[in-house]
Amino acid sequence: MAMTASSGVAQGAGNVASGQAERSPFVRTTELLAPYQPAKPLITLSVGEPQHPVPDFVGPVLAKHTAEFGRYPMAKGIEPFRRAAAAWLSSRFRLPRPVDPESEVLVLNGSREGLFFAAITAARYVSPRKGRPAILMPNPFYPAYGAGTRAAGCEQIYLPTTLANGFLPDLDSIDEATWARTVAFFIASPANPQGSVASRAYFTRLKELADRYGFIILSDECYSEIYTREAPGSMLECAGPDFANVVVFQSLSKRSNLPGMRVGFAAGDKKFLAAFLELRNVAAPQVPVPLQHVAVAAYGDEAHVEENRRLYRIKFDFADQILGNRYGFKRPAGGFCVWLDVSDRGGDEAVTVQLYRDAGVRVIPGSYLARQQNDGSNPGAGYIRLALVSDSESTAEALHRLVETLG
């Protein structure tokens, strides 16, 4: 059955649930747990903040370029950064051709602000739509997608990602009228929170739809380097020789354990990126030049990234052993999150409280990461998300406590 804005998508018509959903899921979790005290030393698995060591080269590079904190950074990014990002993309993925560092790469102050401002740019960039402009996104999803859509004045259309559809938006469920008014489509691969990875066929189908209806694909790929088996692909691999209607977003937060550095990039459709740069020149945060030099070093080194993957691999091996097939657990194809079905153990909020209070394990309710659909369902309800970001011993201890508490 084709999904329409009236039949399958929450519009947020001012009710309490939708108002809550607009708030930070982490703030909501803090409020949920505020009345309780953990019975055991706390292990936090709720926030996806990498805890592995910062690469050794960061300090020396910063020291070498400290004086450049005295310069206003260009919004476009310094040439060495853009060249490093373009070279990394070409070496990491099977692209139709090399990315042009001059016109097809822009530095970002982390991928989050880039995703936010890209939604605003898309609303201005695309041709007039047939009906109210809309931006489509997976549900659950990264909150910046919804915030950017709201700021752009577009309708938020949430596409439920469930076990039944492989935790990716069902492209065939969307009707012609909705596609005709689509401004942009947010896709995350690997997905947050489920870790699902889009296939080449999926990316190709999405690209065909973008070209047919004239919308922009905003592909969030910040988890692409966190995997324990097969390396995920990129939307750029299926974007054609001109990368038309495709922009990908990358970040050093997960790849290089640098969440506090706030450096990433956007790459792809040069016409869109030119419009994106115009907005960024007057509205977006700039990236300090010394941090861009650190990023140059990071994109030129794969040893620390492989070590990072090795550490995550150990933790997912623990998850395989400790969780087994409980709670619908399945080792994700990418990312560092675990998505557990606790619907038969009291639901996501109740289990979040129970784990915090009785086991000293902090997780996040899946319903807080999603939005309510028009039929009243929430694709995240009944799930909890665990981010395996702590050290391996703490992670194993948390998983043991979880099993002992939930049974």
Short mmCIF file of C-alpha atoms in Angstrom, two decimals:
data_model
loop_
_atom_site.label_atom_id
_atom_site.label_comp_id
_atom_site.label_asym_id
_atom_site.label_seq_id
_atom_site.Cartn_x
_atom_site.Cartn_y
_atom_site.Cartn_z
CA MET A 1 0.00 0.00 0.00
CA ALA A 2 1.39 3.41 -0.97
CA MET A 3 2.13 5.75 1.88
CA THR A 4 0.63 9.21 1.77
CA ALA A 5 1.07 12.19 4.04
CA SER A 6 -2.40 11.65 5.38
CA SER A 7 -2.25 7.90 5.91
CA GLY A 8 1.25 7.04 7.01
CA VAL A 9 3.02 10.08 8.41
CA ALA A 10 2.85 11.99 11.65
CA GLN A 11 2.26 15.68 11.07
CA GLY A 12 2.80 16.86 14.65
CA ALA A 13 -0.49 18.70 14.98
CA GLY A 14 0.34 20.23 18.32
CA ASN A 15 -0.52 17.26 20.53
CA VAL A 16 1.48 16.42 23.64
CA ALA A 17 3.20 13.41 22.12
CA SER A 18 4.48 15.32 19.09
CA GLY A 19 5.60 18.20 21.29
CA GLN A 20 7.64 15.81 23.40
CA ALA A 21 9.06 14.20 20.28
CA GLU A 22 10.59 17.50 19.16
CA ARG A 23 12.77 17.56 22.28
CA SER A 24 16.21 15.99 22.66
CA PRO A 25 15.90 12.25 23.37
CA PHE A 26 18.82 12.55 25.78
CA VAL A 27 17.15 15.32 27.78
CA ARG A 28 13.96 13.28 27.91
CA THR A 29 15.91 10.24 29.15
CA THR A 30 17.58 12.32 31.85
CA GLU A 31 14.15 13.49 33.01
CA LEU A 32 12.77 9.95 32.93
CA LEU A 33 15.58 8.69 35.18
CA ALA A 34 15.80 11.71 37.50
CA PRO A 35 13.68 10.18 40.32
CA TYR A 36 15.93 7.10 40.60
CA GLN A 37 19.40 6.19 41.82
CA PRO A 38 21.38 3.31 40.31
CA ALA A 39 21.96 0.36 42.63
CA LYS A 40 25.35 -0.38 41.03
CA PRO A 41 28.20 1.76 39.65
CA LEU A 42 26.84 3.41 36.53
CA ILE A 43 27.78 2.27 33.03
CA THR A 44 26.47 4.66 30.38
CA LEU A 45 25.47 3.19 27.03
CA SER A 46 22.90 5.83 26.12
CA VAL A 47 25.03 8.40 24.29
CA GLY A 48 26.86 7.55 21.08
CA GLU A 49 30.05 9.30 22.17
CA PRO A 50 33.15 7.28 21.23
CA GLN A 51 35.39 6.56 24.23
CA HIS A 52 38.36 5.02 22.44
CA PRO A 53 41.68 6.91 22.62
CA VAL A 54 42.21 10.08 20.58
CA PRO A 55 44.80 9.42 17.83
CA ASP A 56 48.39 10.21 18.79
CA PHE A 57 48.92 12.68 15.96
CA VAL A 58 46.23 15.11 17.13
CA GLY A 59 48.33 16.94 19.74
CA PRO A 60 51.43 17.49 17.59
CA VAL A 61 49.40 18.73 14.60
CA LEU A 62 47.48 21.17 16.79
CA ALA A 63 50.71 22.44 18.35
CA LYS A 64 52.23 22.98 14.92
CA HIS A 65 49.25 25.04 13.71
CA THR A 66 48.25 26.84 16.93
CA ALA A 67 48.97 30.27 15.46
CA GLU A 68 46.27 29.69 12.85
CA PHE A 69 43.59 30.00 15.53
CA GLY A 70 44.19 33.69 14.88
CA ARG A 71 42.63 33.49 11.42
CA TYR A 72 38.99 33.60 10.43
CA PRO A 73 38.40 30.30 8.61
CA MET A 74 36.93 30.24 5.11
CA ALA A 75 33.53 28.56 5.03
CA LYS A 76 34.64 26.45 2.08
CA GLY A 77 37.55 24.90 3.95
CA ILE A 78 41.28 25.10 3.33
CA GLU A 79 42.58 23.50 0.15
CA PRO A 80 44.63 20.78 1.95
CA PHE A 81 41.52 19.64 3.79
CA ARG A 82 39.38 19.50 0.68
CA ARG A 83 42.08 17.57 -1.17
CA ALA A 84 42.47 15.12 1.72
CA ALA A 85 38.71 14.51 1.95
CA ALA A 86 38.41 14.02 -1.82
CA ALA A 87 41.37 11.65 -1.90
CA TRP A 88 39.98 9.62 1.00
CA LEU A 89 36.58 9.27 -0.69
CA SER A 90 38.21 8.07 -3.90
CA SER A 91 40.39 5.52 -2.12
CA ARG A 92 37.67 4.26 0.23
CA PHE A 93 34.76 3.91 -2.22
CA ARG A 94 34.33 2.75 -5.82
CA LEU A 95 33.28 6.09 -7.26
CA PRO A 96 32.32 6.74 -10.90
CA ARG A 97 35.20 9.24 -10.99
CA PRO A 98 37.39 11.14 -8.49
CA VAL A 99 35.71 13.89 -6.50
CA ASP A 100 36.82 17.43 -7.42
CA PRO A 101 38.18 19.05 -4.22
CA GLU A 102 37.56 22.53 -5.62
CA SER A 103 33.84 22.25 -6.35
CA GLU A 104 32.56 19.01 -4.81
CA VAL A 105 33.74 19.12 -1.16
CA LEU A 106 32.85 21.50 1.69
CA VAL A 107 34.16 21.36 5.25
CA LEU A 108 31.57 21.10 8.03
CA ASN A 109 31.57 21.89 11.73
CA GLY A 110 30.64 18.26 12.32
CA SER A 111 28.02 16.48 10.23
CA ARG A 112 25.10 17.53 12.47
CA GLU A 113 25.11 21.20 11.52
CA GLY A 114 25.73 20.26 7.92
CA LEU A 115 22.65 18.04 7.83
CA PHE A 116 20.60 20.82 9.45
CA PHE A 117 21.67 23.54 7.00
CA ALA A 118 21.42 21.18 4.03
CA ALA A 119 17.67 20.84 4.60
CA ILE A 120 17.30 24.62 4.47
CA THR A 121 19.41 24.77 1.31
CA ALA A 122 17.38 22.02 -0.36
CA ALA A 123 14.13 23.91 0.25
CA ARG A 124 15.60 26.93 -1.54
CA TYR A 125 17.45 25.02 -4.24
CA VAL A 126 14.93 22.66 -5.80
CA SER A 127 12.32 23.71 -8.32
CA PRO A 128 8.77 24.51 -7.10
CA ARG A 129 6.95 21.44 -5.80
CA LYS A 130 3.45 20.19 -6.55
CA GLY A 131 1.92 20.92 -3.16
CA ARG A 132 3.49 21.71 0.18
CA PRO A 133 7.25 20.99 0.03
CA ALA A 134 8.18 17.93 2.07
CA ILE A 135 11.36 16.31 3.33
CA LEU A 136 11.32 12.55 3.87
CA MET A 137 13.33 10.76 6.55
CA PRO A 138 13.60 7.35 8.22
CA ASN A 139 11.80 6.82 11.50
CA PRO A 140 13.63 6.44 13.96
CA PHE A 141 16.15 9.04 12.84
CA TYR A 142 18.87 11.47 13.87
CA PRO A 143 17.13 14.55 15.39
CA ALA A 144 19.00 17.03 13.16
CA TYR A 145 16.96 15.80 10.17
CA GLY A 146 13.68 16.85 11.74
CA ALA A 147 15.08 20.12 13.10
CA GLY A 148 16.44 21.10 9.69
CA THR A 149 13.17 20.23 8.00
CA ARG A 150 11.22 22.36 10.44
CA ALA A 151 13.64 25.28 9.99
CA ALA A 152 13.26 24.93 6.21
CA GLY A 153 9.48 25.30 6.52
CA CYS A 154 8.89 21.90 4.94
CA GLU A 155 6.57 19.12 6.02
CA GLN A 156 8.28 16.32 7.92
CA ILE A 157 7.37 12.94 6.44
CA TYR A 158 8.47 10.02 8.58
CA LEU A 159 9.05 6.65 6.93
CA PRO A 160 8.87 3.81 9.47
CA THR A 161 11.94 1.57 9.47
CA THR A 162 11.10 -1.75 11.05
CA LEU A 163 12.27 -5.34 11.13
CA ALA A 164 9.76 -6.08 8.36
CA ASN A 165 11.47 -3.72 5.90
CA GLY A 166 15.05 -4.38 6.98
CA PHE A 167 15.17 -1.16 9.02
CA LEU A 168 15.36 0.97 5.86
CA PRO A 169 12.61 3.19 4.37
CA ASP A 170 10.33 1.28 2.01
CA LEU A 171 10.70 3.27 -1.21
CA ASP A 172 7.83 1.44 -2.89
CA SER A 173 5.38 2.46 -0.17
CA ILE A 174 5.52 6.15 -1.13
CA ASP A 175 2.90 7.41 -3.57
CA GLU A 176 3.36 9.60 -6.64
CA ALA A 177 1.86 12.71 -5.04
CA THR A 178 4.30 12.55 -2.12
CA TRP A 179 7.32 12.07 -4.39
CA ALA A 180 6.17 15.02 -6.51
CA ARG A 181 6.43 17.42 -3.57
CA THR A 182 9.59 15.99 -2.05
CA VAL A 183 12.42 18.49 -1.59
CA ALA A 184 14.95 16.17 -0.01
CA PHE A 185 15.31 12.62 1.28
CA PHE A 186 17.43 11.87 4.33
CA ILE A 187 18.97 8.41 4.34
CA ALA A 188 21.40 7.03 6.93
CA SER A 189 23.60 4.07 6.08
CA PRO A 190 24.70 2.57 8.40
CA ALA A 191 21.49 3.55 10.11
CA ASN A 192 21.26 4.99 13.59
CA PRO A 193 20.01 3.23 15.71
CA GLN A 194 19.58 -0.16 13.99
CA GLY A 195 22.88 -0.42 12.10
CA SER A 196 21.25 -1.46 8.82
CA VAL A 197 23.23 -0.84 5.62
CA ALA A 198 21.71 0.04 2.26
CA SER A 199 22.65 -2.18 -0.66
CA ARG A 200 23.89 -0.92 -4.00
CA ALA A 201 20.49 -1.79 -5.50
CA TYR A 202 18.75 0.30 -2.82
CA PHE A 203 21.00 3.29 -3.48
CA THR A 204 20.49 2.92 -7.24
CA ARG A 205 16.71 2.87 -6.85
CA LEU A 206 16.80 5.97 -4.63
CA LYS A 207 18.99 7.79 -7.16
CA GLU A 208 16.53 6.95 -9.95
CA LEU A 209 13.70 8.46 -7.90
CA ALA A 210 15.71 11.60 -7.12
CA ASP A 211 16.44 12.16 -10.79
CA ARG A 212 12.85 11.51 -11.80
CA TYR A 213 11.30 13.86 -9.25
CA GLY A 214 14.11 16.38 -8.85
CA PHE A 215 14.84 16.13 -5.14
CA ILE A 216 18.15 16.00 -3.26
CA ILE A 217 19.41 12.89 -1.47
CA LEU A 218 21.11 13.83 1.81
CA SER A 219 23.05 10.69 2.70
CA ASP A 220 24.32 10.53 6.28
CA GLU A 221 27.32 8.20 6.21
CA CYS A 222 29.09 9.18 9.43
CA TYR A 223 29.08 5.54 10.66
CA SER A 224 30.52 4.12 7.43
CA GLU A 225 33.89 3.28 8.99
CA ILE A 226 32.46 1.42 12.00
CA TYR A 227 31.80 -2.15 10.97
CA THR A 228 32.99 -5.56 12.10
CA ARG A 229 32.70 -7.55 8.90
CA GLU A 230 31.94 -6.00 5.49
CA ALA A 231 32.67 -2.35 4.64
CA PRO A 232 29.47 -0.38 3.84
CA GLY A 233 29.17 1.36 0.50
CA SER A 234 28.36 5.01 -0.25
CA MET A 235 25.51 6.73 -2.05
CA LEU A 236 28.18 8.42 -4.19
CA GLU A 237 29.03 5.06 -5.72
CA CYS A 238 25.59 5.04 -7.37
CA ALA A 239 25.33 8.77 -8.08
CA GLY A 240 26.47 8.75 -11.70
CA PRO A 241 29.42 10.64 -13.22
CA ASP A 242 28.13 14.09 -12.21
CA PHE A 243 26.91 13.12 -8.69
CA ALA A 244 23.70 15.00 -9.52
CA ASN A 245 21.10 15.20 -6.73
CA VAL A 246 23.38 13.41 -4.25
CA VAL A 247 25.26 14.85 -1.28
CA VAL A 248 26.96 12.67 1.33
CA PHE A 249 27.95 13.69 4.85
CA GLN A 250 30.98 12.40 6.71
CA SER A 251 32.47 13.08 10.12
CA LEU A 252 35.60 12.29 12.12
CA SER A 253 33.59 11.81 15.32
CA LYS A 254 33.08 8.08 14.92
CA ARG A 255 35.82 7.19 12.42
CA SER A 256 38.64 8.80 14.40
CA ASN A 257 37.20 9.08 17.95
CA LEU A 258 37.08 12.88 17.70
CA PRO A 259 33.50 13.84 18.63
CA GLY A 260 34.62 17.03 20.35
CA MET A 261 36.65 18.29 17.41
CA ARG A 262 33.57 18.89 15.26
CA VAL A 263 35.02 18.36 11.80
CA GLY A 264 33.34 16.66 8.86
CA PHE A 265 32.49 17.35 5.24
CA ALA A 266 29.80 17.28 2.59
CA ALA A 267 30.59 16.02 -0.91
CA GLY A 268 28.71 15.48 -4.16
CA ASP A 269 26.48 17.56 -6.46
CA LYS A 270 28.53 20.69 -7.19
CA LYS A 271 25.51 22.84 -8.08
CA PHE A 272 23.85 22.06 -4.78
CA LEU A 273 27.12 22.56 -2.89
CA ALA A 274 27.52 26.01 -4.49
CA ALA A 275 24.11 26.98 -3.10
CA PHE A 276 25.01 25.31 0.20
CA LEU A 277 28.18 27.40 0.39
CA GLU A 278 26.22 30.61 -0.19
CA LEU A 279 24.11 29.87 2.88
CA ARG A 280 27.10 28.74 4.90
CA ASN A 281 28.97 31.95 4.10
CA VAL A 282 26.40 33.95 6.07
CA ALA A 283 24.87 31.54 8.56
CA ALA A 284 26.87 28.40 9.35
CA PRO A 285 29.66 27.91 11.90
CA GLN A 286 33.18 27.92 10.49
CA VAL A 287 35.80 25.28 11.23
CA PRO A 288 39.04 26.48 12.87
CA VAL A 289 42.03 26.05 10.56
CA PRO A 290 44.15 24.02 13.04
CA LEU A 291 41.33 21.49 13.33
CA GLN A 292 41.21 21.15 9.56
CA HIS A 293 44.92 20.30 9.62
CA VAL A 294 44.21 17.57 12.17
CA ALA A 295 41.54 16.28 9.78
CA VAL A 296 44.09 16.20 6.95
CA ALA A 297 46.26 13.93 9.09
CA ALA A 298 43.24 11.81 10.08
CA TYR A 299 42.08 11.21 6.52
CA GLY A 300 45.63 10.28 5.57
CA ASP A 301 45.91 7.55 8.20
CA GLU A 302 44.00 4.27 8.30
CA ALA A 303 45.94 2.52 11.06
CA HIS A 304 44.04 4.25 13.86
CA VAL A 305 40.73 3.51 12.11
CA GLU A 306 41.47 -0.20 11.86
CA GLU A 307 42.45 -0.24 15.54
CA ASN A 308 39.14 1.46 16.28
CA ARG A 309 37.27 -1.26 14.38
CA ARG A 310 39.24 -3.94 16.22
CA LEU A 311 38.06 -2.56 19.56
CA TYR A 312 34.44 -2.50 18.42
CA ARG A 313 34.79 -6.01 17.04
CA ILE A 314 35.77 -7.26 20.49
CA LYS A 315 32.69 -5.67 22.03
CA PHE A 316 30.34 -7.07 19.42
CA ASP A 317 31.89 -10.49 19.99
CA PHE A 318 30.92 -10.07 23.65
CA ALA A 319 27.41 -9.08 22.59
CA ASP A 320 27.14 -12.21 20.45
CA GLN A 321 28.21 -14.38 23.38
CA ILE A 322 26.26 -12.68 26.17
CA LEU A 323 23.03 -11.68 24.41
CA GLY A 324 22.84 -14.64 22.04
CA ASN A 325 19.43 -14.48 20.38
CA ARG A 326 17.71 -12.69 23.28
CA TYR A 327 15.65 -9.56 22.66
CA GLY A 328 15.85 -10.02 18.89
CA PHE A 329 19.57 -9.22 18.96
CA LYS A 330 21.42 -9.45 15.68
CA ARG A 331 24.93 -8.16 15.10
CA PRO A 332 24.45 -4.95 13.08
CA ALA A 333 26.02 -4.50 9.67
CA GLY A 334 27.46 -1.14 10.69
CA GLY A 335 27.74 1.41 13.47
CA PHE A 336 28.30 0.75 17.16
CA CYS A 337 24.71 0.55 18.42
CA VAL A 338 22.62 -2.43 19.54
CA TRP A 339 18.85 -2.30 19.00
CA LEU A 340 17.02 -4.61 21.40
CA ASP A 341 13.34 -5.56 21.42
CA VAL A 342 12.06 -5.38 25.00
CA SER A 343 8.38 -5.07 24.13
CA ASP A 344 7.55 -8.25 26.07
CA ARG A 345 9.40 -7.04 29.16
CA GLY A 346 7.34 -3.97 29.92
CA GLY A 347 8.27 -1.65 27.07
CA ASP A 348 11.16 0.69 26.38
CA GLU A 349 10.57 3.33 29.06
CA ALA A 350 9.93 0.81 31.81
CA VAL A 351 12.99 -1.24 30.87
CA THR A 352 15.15 1.89 30.68
CA VAL A 353 14.14 2.75 34.24
CA GLN A 354 14.62 -0.85 35.42
CA LEU A 355 18.11 -1.15 33.97
CA TYR A 356 19.19 2.18 35.41
CA ARG A 357 17.68 1.64 38.84
CA ASP A 358 18.44 -2.06 39.36
CA ALA A 359 21.50 -2.68 37.17
CA GLY A 360 23.26 0.67 36.90
CA VAL A 361 23.07 0.53 33.10
CA ARG A 362 21.91 3.63 31.26
CA VAL A 363 20.29 3.10 27.84
CA ILE A 364 17.85 5.16 25.78
CA PRO A 365 14.21 4.30 25.02
CA GLY A 366 13.67 3.59 21.33
CA SER A 367 10.45 5.59 21.25
CA TYR A 368 12.43 8.74 22.11
CA LEU A 369 14.45 8.32 18.91
CA ALA A 370 11.36 8.09 16.69
CA ARG A 371 8.12 9.94 15.99
CA GLN A 372 4.54 8.76 16.24
CA GLN A 373 2.93 7.87 12.92
CA ASN A 374 -0.60 8.97 12.09
CA ASP A 375 -1.95 5.53 12.97
CA GLY A 376 -0.64 6.01 16.53
CA SER A 377 2.29 3.62 16.17
CA ASN A 378 5.88 4.53 17.02
CA PRO A 379 8.49 2.43 15.17
CA GLY A 380 10.92 2.79 18.06
CA ALA A 381 8.49 1.77 20.78
CA GLY A 382 9.40 -1.43 22.55
CA TYR A 383 13.11 -1.10 21.72
CA ILE A 384 16.10 0.19 23.63
CA ARG A 385 19.34 1.44 22.10
CA LEU A 386 22.74 0.60 23.52
CA ALA A 387 25.84 2.40 22.24
CA LEU A 388 28.86 0.13 22.74
CA VAL A 389 31.25 3.03 23.29
CA SER A 390 32.74 2.15 26.69
CA ASP A 391 35.80 -0.07 27.09
CA SER A 392 35.35 -3.78 26.47
CA GLU A 393 35.31 -4.77 30.16
CA SER A 394 32.63 -2.20 31.03
CA THR A 395 30.62 -3.20 27.96
CA ALA A 396 30.72 -6.88 28.87
CA GLU A 397 29.75 -6.08 32.46
CA ALA A 398 26.82 -3.95 31.27
CA LEU A 399 25.59 -6.72 28.97
CA HIS A 400 25.82 -9.30 31.76
CA ARG A 401 23.86 -6.99 34.08
CA LEU A 402 21.24 -6.45 31.39
CA VAL A 403 20.67 -10.18 30.92
CA GLU A 404 20.59 -10.82 34.66
CA THR A 405 18.04 -8.03 35.15
CA LEU A 406 15.75 -8.72 32.21
CA GLY A 407 16.11 -12.48 32.04
#
